[in-house]
Coordinates of C-alpha atoms in Angstrom, one line a residue:
Q1 CA -14.9 26.0 -11.0
V2 CA -11.7 24.6 -11.9
I3 CA -9.1 25.0 -9.8
K4 CA -5.2 25.3 -10.5
C5 CA -2.4 24.3 -8.3
K6 CA -0.3 22.1 -8.2
A7 CA 0.6 18.2 -9.2
A8 CA 3.5 16.4 -9.6
V9 CA 3.7 14.7 -12.7
M10 CA 5.1 12.5 -13.6
W11 CA 5.8 13.0 -18.2
E12 CA 7.3 9.9 -19.3
A13 CA 8.8 6.2 -17.5
N14 CA 12.7 6.7 -15.4
K15 CA 12.5 10.1 -15.7
P16 CA 11.8 12.8 -11.9
F17 CA 9.1 13.9 -11.1
S18 CA 8.2 17.8 -12.5
I19 CA 6.3 20.1 -10.6
E20 CA 3.7 21.7 -12.7
E21 CA 0.7 24.1 -12.8
V22 CA -2.4 21.7 -13.6
E23 CA -6.3 22.4 -13.5
V24 CA -8.1 20.0 -12.2
A25 CA -11.8 20.0 -13.4
P26 CA -15.2 20.2 -10.6
P27 CA -16.2 16.5 -9.5
K28 CA -18.8 15.3 -11.4
A29 CA -21.7 13.6 -9.9
H30 CA -21.5 11.1 -8.4
E31 CA -17.7 12.8 -7.4
V32 CA -15.7 14.8 -5.2
R33 CA -12.6 17.0 -4.6
I34 CA -9.9 17.0 -2.2
K35 CA -7.4 19.6 -0.7
I36 CA -4.4 16.7 0.1
V37 CA -3.0 17.4 2.6
A38 CA -0.5 14.6 3.8
T39 CA 1.3 11.7 1.5
G40 CA 3.2 9.1 2.0
I41 CA 5.6 7.4 -0.4
C42 CA 4.8 3.7 -1.6
R43 CA 7.5 2.1 -3.8
S44 CA 3.9 0.9 -5.7
D45 CA 4.0 4.5 -6.9
D46 CA 7.9 3.6 -7.9
H47 CA 6.9 0.7 -9.7
V48 CA 5.3 3.1 -11.9
I49 CA 7.7 4.9 -12.8
T50 CA 10.3 1.4 -13.3
G51 CA 7.6 0.1 -15.2
A52 CA 7.4 -2.7 -13.1
L53 CA 3.6 -2.0 -12.4
V54 CA 2.6 -0.9 -16.3
M55 CA 0.8 2.1 -16.7
P56 CA -0.1 4.8 -18.6
F57 CA 2.0 8.3 -19.1
P58 CA 1.7 11.2 -18.3
I59 CA 0.0 10.5 -15.5
I60 CA 0.0 11.8 -11.7
L61 CA 1.5 9.6 -8.7
G62 CA -0.1 9.3 -6.1
H63 CA -2.1 7.0 -3.4
E64 CA -1.4 6.5 0.7
A65 CA -2.9 10.6 1.2
A66 CA -5.3 12.3 3.6
G67 CA -6.9 15.0 3.0
I68 CA -10.7 17.7 3.4
V69 CA -13.2 17.3 0.4
E70 CA -12.4 20.6 -1.5
S71 CA -15.9 19.8 -3.2
V72 CA -18.5 17.7 -4.5
G73 CA -20.9 17.0 -7.3
Q74 CA -23.6 15.6 -7.6
G75 CA -25.4 12.9 -5.0
V76 CA -22.7 13.1 -3.2
T77 CA -23.9 12.2 0.7
S78 CA -21.3 10.4 2.3
V79 CA -18.9 12.9 2.3
K80 CA -19.4 17.2 2.0
P81 CA -17.0 19.8 2.0
G82 CA -15.3 21.0 4.8
D83 CA -14.4 16.5 6.0
K84 CA -11.9 14.8 7.0
V85 CA -10.7 12.7 4.6
I86 CA -8.9 9.6 3.6
P87 CA -8.5 8.8 -1.0
L88 CA -9.3 4.4 -1.2
F89 CA -7.7 3.4 -4.0
V90 CA -9.3 0.1 -3.9
P91 CA -12.6 1.0 -3.4
Q92 CA -16.6 -0.3 -2.0
C93 CA -19.2 0.1 -4.3
G94 CA -21.3 -2.4 -2.3
E95 CA -22.9 -4.4 -4.6
C96 CA -20.3 -6.5 -6.7
N97 CA -19.5 -9.4 -5.9
S98 CA -16.7 -8.7 -3.5
C99 CA -17.4 -6.3 -1.7
L100 CA -21.2 -8.4 -1.2
S101 CA -18.8 -11.6 -0.3
V102 CA -17.2 -11.6 3.5
K103 CA -14.8 -13.0 2.4
G104 CA -14.1 -10.9 -0.8
N105 CA -13.0 -6.6 -0.8
L106 CA -11.0 -6.0 -4.3
C107 CA -13.6 -3.8 -5.9
S108 CA -14.6 -4.8 -9.2
K109 CA -14.4 -0.6 -9.4
N110 CA -10.9 -0.5 -8.8
D111 CA -8.2 0.6 -11.9
I112 CA -5.3 -1.6 -10.7
G113 CA -5.9 -4.6 -13.2
S114 CA -7.6 -2.6 -15.8
A115 CA -5.3 0.2 -15.6
A116 CA -7.0 2.6 -17.4
G117 CA -5.9 5.4 -15.7
L118 CA -9.2 7.7 -15.9
M119 CA -11.9 8.0 -13.4
P120 CA -15.1 5.4 -13.3
D121 CA -16.5 7.2 -16.5
G122 CA -13.3 6.7 -19.1
T123 CA -12.5 10.3 -18.6
T124 CA -9.8 12.3 -16.2
R125 CA -10.0 16.0 -14.0
F126 CA -6.5 16.5 -14.0
T127 CA -4.8 18.8 -17.5
C128 CA -1.4 20.1 -18.2
K129 CA 0.1 22.6 -20.3
G130 CA -3.0 21.2 -22.5
K131 CA -2.7 17.1 -22.0
A132 CA -4.8 15.6 -21.0
I133 CA -2.7 13.2 -17.6
H134 CA -4.1 10.3 -16.6
H135 CA -5.4 9.2 -12.4
F136 CA -3.2 7.3 -10.8
I137 CA -5.4 3.6 -9.3
G138 CA -8.8 6.7 -8.4
T139 CA -6.1 8.2 -6.4
S140 CA -3.3 10.7 -7.9
T141 CA -2.2 12.1 -4.4
F142 CA 0.2 13.8 -5.6
T143 CA -1.2 17.4 -6.2
E144 CA -2.7 19.3 -4.2
Y145 CA -5.7 19.5 -6.2
T146 CA -7.2 15.9 -6.6
V147 CA -11.2 13.9 -7.9
V148 CA -12.1 11.1 -6.3
H149 CA -15.7 9.2 -7.1
E150 CA -17.3 8.7 -4.2
N151 CA -17.1 5.0 -3.7
S152 CA -13.1 6.0 -3.1
V153 CA -13.1 7.9 -0.2
A154 CA -13.9 7.4 3.3
K155 CA -14.5 10.8 5.8
I156 CA -12.4 10.4 9.3
D157 CA -12.2 11.7 12.5
S158 CA -11.7 15.1 12.3
A159 CA -9.7 15.4 15.0
A160 CA -6.7 12.5 13.3
P161 CA -4.3 14.4 12.7
L162 CA -4.0 13.9 9.0
E163 CA 0.4 13.7 8.4
K164 CA 0.3 10.6 10.4
V165 CA -2.9 9.2 9.0
C166 CA -2.8 9.2 5.3
L167 CA -0.4 6.4 6.4
I168 CA -3.9 4.7 7.0
G169 CA -4.7 4.8 3.3
C170 CA -2.0 2.1 2.1
G171 CA 1.1 0.8 4.2
F172 CA 0.1 1.0 7.7
S173 CA -3.2 -0.8 6.3
T174 CA -2.2 -3.0 3.9
G175 CA 0.9 -4.8 6.3
Y176 CA -0.9 -4.7 9.8
G177 CA -4.7 -6.6 7.4
A178 CA -2.1 -9.0 5.5
A179 CA -1.7 -10.5 9.5
V180 CA -4.8 -10.4 10.9
C181 CA -7.6 -10.1 7.6
T182 CA -5.4 -12.1 5.7
A183 CA -3.6 -14.0 7.4
K184 CA -5.9 -14.9 10.8
V185 CA -2.5 -15.1 13.1
E186 CA -3.4 -17.0 15.9
P187 CA -1.5 -16.6 19.2
G188 CA 1.1 -18.4 20.1
S189 CA 2.1 -18.5 16.1
T190 CA 5.7 -18.1 14.4
C191 CA 6.0 -15.8 11.0
A192 CA 8.6 -14.7 8.8
I193 CA 8.2 -11.2 6.6
F194 CA 10.0 -10.7 4.4
G195 CA 11.3 -6.9 3.1
L196 CA 11.4 -5.1 6.0
G197 CA 10.3 -1.0 4.5
G198 CA 7.5 0.7 6.4
V199 CA 4.3 -1.8 5.2
G200 CA 7.1 -4.5 6.3
L201 CA 7.1 -3.8 9.4
S202 CA 3.5 -2.6 10.0
V203 CA 3.0 -6.8 9.4
V204 CA 4.8 -6.8 12.3
M205 CA 3.1 -4.8 14.5
G206 CA -0.1 -7.2 12.6
C207 CA 1.9 -10.4 14.2
K208 CA 1.6 -9.0 16.8
A209 CA -0.9 -7.9 17.8
A210 CA -2.1 -11.1 17.0
G211 CA -0.3 -12.7 19.8
A212 CA 2.6 -14.6 17.3
S213 CA 5.4 -16.0 19.8
R214 CA 8.1 -15.9 17.2
I215 CA 8.4 -12.9 14.0
I216 CA 11.6 -13.8 12.1
A217 CA 11.7 -10.1 10.2
V218 CA 13.9 -10.6 6.8
D219 CA 16.2 -7.6 4.8
I220 CA 19.1 -7.7 3.4
N221 CA 19.8 -3.8 4.2
S222 CA 20.6 -4.6 8.0
D223 CA 19.9 -0.8 8.9
K224 CA 16.5 -1.8 8.8
F225 CA 16.7 -4.9 11.8
A226 CA 17.0 -2.0 14.8
K227 CA 13.8 -0.2 13.7
A228 CA 12.0 -3.9 13.4
K229 CA 12.6 -5.0 16.9
E230 CA 11.0 -1.6 18.3
L231 CA 8.3 -2.5 16.4
G232 CA 8.0 -6.3 17.6
A233 CA 10.3 -8.8 15.8
T234 CA 11.7 -11.7 17.8
D235 CA 15.2 -11.5 15.1
C236 CA 16.6 -10.5 12.5
V237 CA 18.1 -12.7 9.8
N238 CA 19.6 -11.4 6.5
P239 CA 20.3 -13.3 3.7
K240 CA 24.0 -12.0 3.1
D241 CA 25.1 -13.4 6.0
F242 CA 24.1 -17.1 4.4
K243 CA 25.9 -19.8 2.0
K244 CA 22.5 -21.3 1.5
P245 CA 18.6 -20.4 0.7
I246 CA 17.1 -18.5 3.3
H247 CA 13.2 -20.9 3.8
E248 CA 16.3 -23.3 4.3
V249 CA 17.3 -21.1 7.5
L250 CA 13.9 -20.6 8.4
I251 CA 13.6 -24.1 7.8
E252 CA 16.9 -24.6 10.3
M253 CA 15.5 -22.3 12.3
T254 CA 12.3 -23.2 13.6
G255 CA 12.5 -26.8 13.0
Q256 CA 9.5 -27.5 10.7
G257 CA 8.9 -24.1 8.5
V258 CA 7.3 -20.6 10.0
D259 CA 3.0 -21.1 9.8
Y260 CA 3.1 -17.7 8.5
S261 CA 4.8 -16.0 5.9
F262 CA 5.0 -13.1 4.0
E263 CA 6.3 -11.2 1.2
V264 CA 6.2 -7.3 1.8
I265 CA 9.0 -6.5 -1.8
G266 CA 7.1 -8.0 -5.0
R267 CA 10.1 -9.8 -5.9
T268 CA 9.3 -13.7 -7.4
E269 CA 12.0 -15.3 -5.9
T270 CA 11.7 -14.4 -2.7
M271 CA 7.5 -15.2 -2.9
A272 CA 9.2 -18.2 -3.7
A273 CA 11.4 -18.7 -0.5
A274 CA 8.1 -17.5 1.2
L275 CA 6.4 -20.2 -0.1
A276 CA 9.3 -22.5 0.5
C277 CA 9.5 -21.5 4.7
C278 CA 5.7 -22.2 6.0
Q279 CA 5.6 -25.0 7.7
Y280 CA 4.6 -28.3 5.2
N281 CA 0.9 -29.0 5.0
Y282 CA -0.8 -26.1 7.6
G283 CA 1.9 -23.0 6.8
V284 CA 0.0 -20.2 5.1
S285 CA 2.2 -18.0 2.3
V286 CA 1.1 -14.6 1.8
I287 CA 1.8 -12.1 -1.1
V288 CA 1.4 -8.2 0.0
G289 CA 4.4 -6.4 -2.7
V290 CA 3.1 -6.1 -5.9
P291 CA 4.3 -9.1 -7.7
P292 CA 6.7 -7.3 -11.5
A293 CA 5.0 -6.7 -14.0
A294 CA 5.6 -9.9 -17.1
Q295 CA 7.7 -12.3 -14.8
K296 CA 6.2 -15.5 -14.5
I297 CA 7.0 -18.1 -11.5
T298 CA 8.3 -21.0 -11.7
F299 CA 8.2 -23.7 -8.2
D300 CA 7.6 -26.6 -7.6
P301 CA 3.7 -28.0 -6.6
M302 CA 4.1 -30.4 -4.2
L303 CA 4.4 -27.6 -1.9
L304 CA 1.2 -27.0 -2.5
F305 CA -0.2 -30.5 -2.4
S306 CA 1.5 -30.9 0.5
G307 CA -1.0 -28.5 2.1
R308 CA 0.7 -25.5 2.1
T309 CA -1.9 -22.5 1.4
W310 CA -0.4 -19.7 -1.1
K311 CA -2.5 -16.1 -1.2
G312 CA -2.9 -12.6 -2.1
S313 CA -3.9 -10.2 -0.3
V314 CA -4.2 -5.9 -0.9
F315 CA -4.9 -3.1 0.8
G316 CA -5.0 -6.0 3.5
G317 CA -7.9 -7.8 3.0
W318 CA -10.1 -4.9 4.5
K319 CA -13.5 -3.3 3.1
S320 CA -12.2 0.1 2.7
K321 CA -14.5 2.3 2.5
D322 CA -16.0 0.3 6.4
S323 CA -12.8 -0.4 7.8
V324 CA -10.5 3.6 7.0
P325 CA -12.1 4.6 9.3
K326 CA -12.2 2.5 12.8
L327 CA -8.6 2.0 12.5
V328 CA -8.3 5.7 12.8
A329 CA -9.9 5.2 15.8
D330 CA -8.6 2.8 16.3
Y331 CA -4.9 4.7 16.1
M332 CA -7.1 7.9 18.1
K333 CA -7.6 4.7 21.0
K334 CA -3.0 4.3 20.9
K335 CA -4.3 0.9 19.6
F336 CA -1.1 0.9 17.1
V337 CA 1.5 3.6 16.4
L338 CA 2.3 5.2 13.0
D339 CA 4.9 7.3 14.2
P340 CA 8.0 5.1 13.4
L341 CA 7.3 4.3 9.9
I342 CA 7.6 8.1 9.5
T343 CA 12.1 8.7 9.0
H344 CA 11.6 12.2 6.7
T345 CA 9.3 15.0 6.2
L346 CA 9.9 17.4 2.9
P347 CA 7.9 19.7 1.6
F348 CA 5.7 19.1 -1.9
I349 CA 8.3 20.2 -4.0
K350 CA 10.7 17.7 -2.8
I351 CA 9.2 15.3 -4.4
N352 CA 11.9 13.8 -6.1
E353 CA 14.7 13.4 -3.3
G354 CA 11.5 11.9 -1.5
F355 CA 12.0 8.8 -3.6
D356 CA 15.8 9.2 -4.0
L357 CA 15.4 8.3 0.7
L358 CA 13.6 5.1 -0.6
R359 CA 15.4 4.0 -3.1
T360 CA 18.2 4.3 -1.6
G361 CA 16.8 2.0 1.4
K362 CA 17.3 4.7 4.0

């Protein structure tokens, strides 16, 4: 059965979302149709609107959500109608090199790099006003119903509060995992986090959980500092308060640079600063923010020759289908909090107001 429902369609770049009635086709073989109960707003969605992350239009954005399975296609075994689930923007096929390696998590079936905006079979499940609408990184959660591939959905605890655990679909897992999974922060270490949005605050929580002794939070918006301290930051630094480059400030604060740095913004300047502020020989710097399209970084290779490690992290390094149910279970056991990451709760039709709040740093 085709379902008619509301969705926030992005018809073209740099325009507001348009709430439209869309038709959502039934799931094909190995696909799952989900009723979305709650979805978060992430800067990566906004990057598509501004062109910093290139995707085809028209498109239904959204990738951080939780919902309930409405129906399943032929051959689906991991979920059934009525199950509570989280869609996964990094799938886990279990067969590609990254899925088979203990070192990797970026399944080759992902649609982040290729940006086709389609289901794995090359077609779409959304139509609006007679036009085909693209999917976004295999999830598309700014709609009352969506269709995902079975590789891109995880069944979670039936008691989990969907309006909170939706954040495990991206922001929390991405930040927390960058610290505990990708960087493998050790007890007693010193960390610097550039950018204190939801993902950056989750990195702060990850560093604290890993036992870091000093956690330096860096942001040009000092309004973010109180929450960063509440979640574990020991120092807060605003680059605007200094005449010298921020990496020099951090080196002075720590004596020789931090053990671990994290860039959680998606700007080439801060990526370079995060690399330069970590210890010259054994420092590790992790890129967590989505890099802007068509921009390049120029840096002194001596920064790496001396021994530093520069690495990236997608979805916090977690194998998605395996890890999301465990992270939800950990949340239910109160091993970490999500409430401080939720600043506003709005009805779906106010999605444009939600993005205005994101863009104004609120």
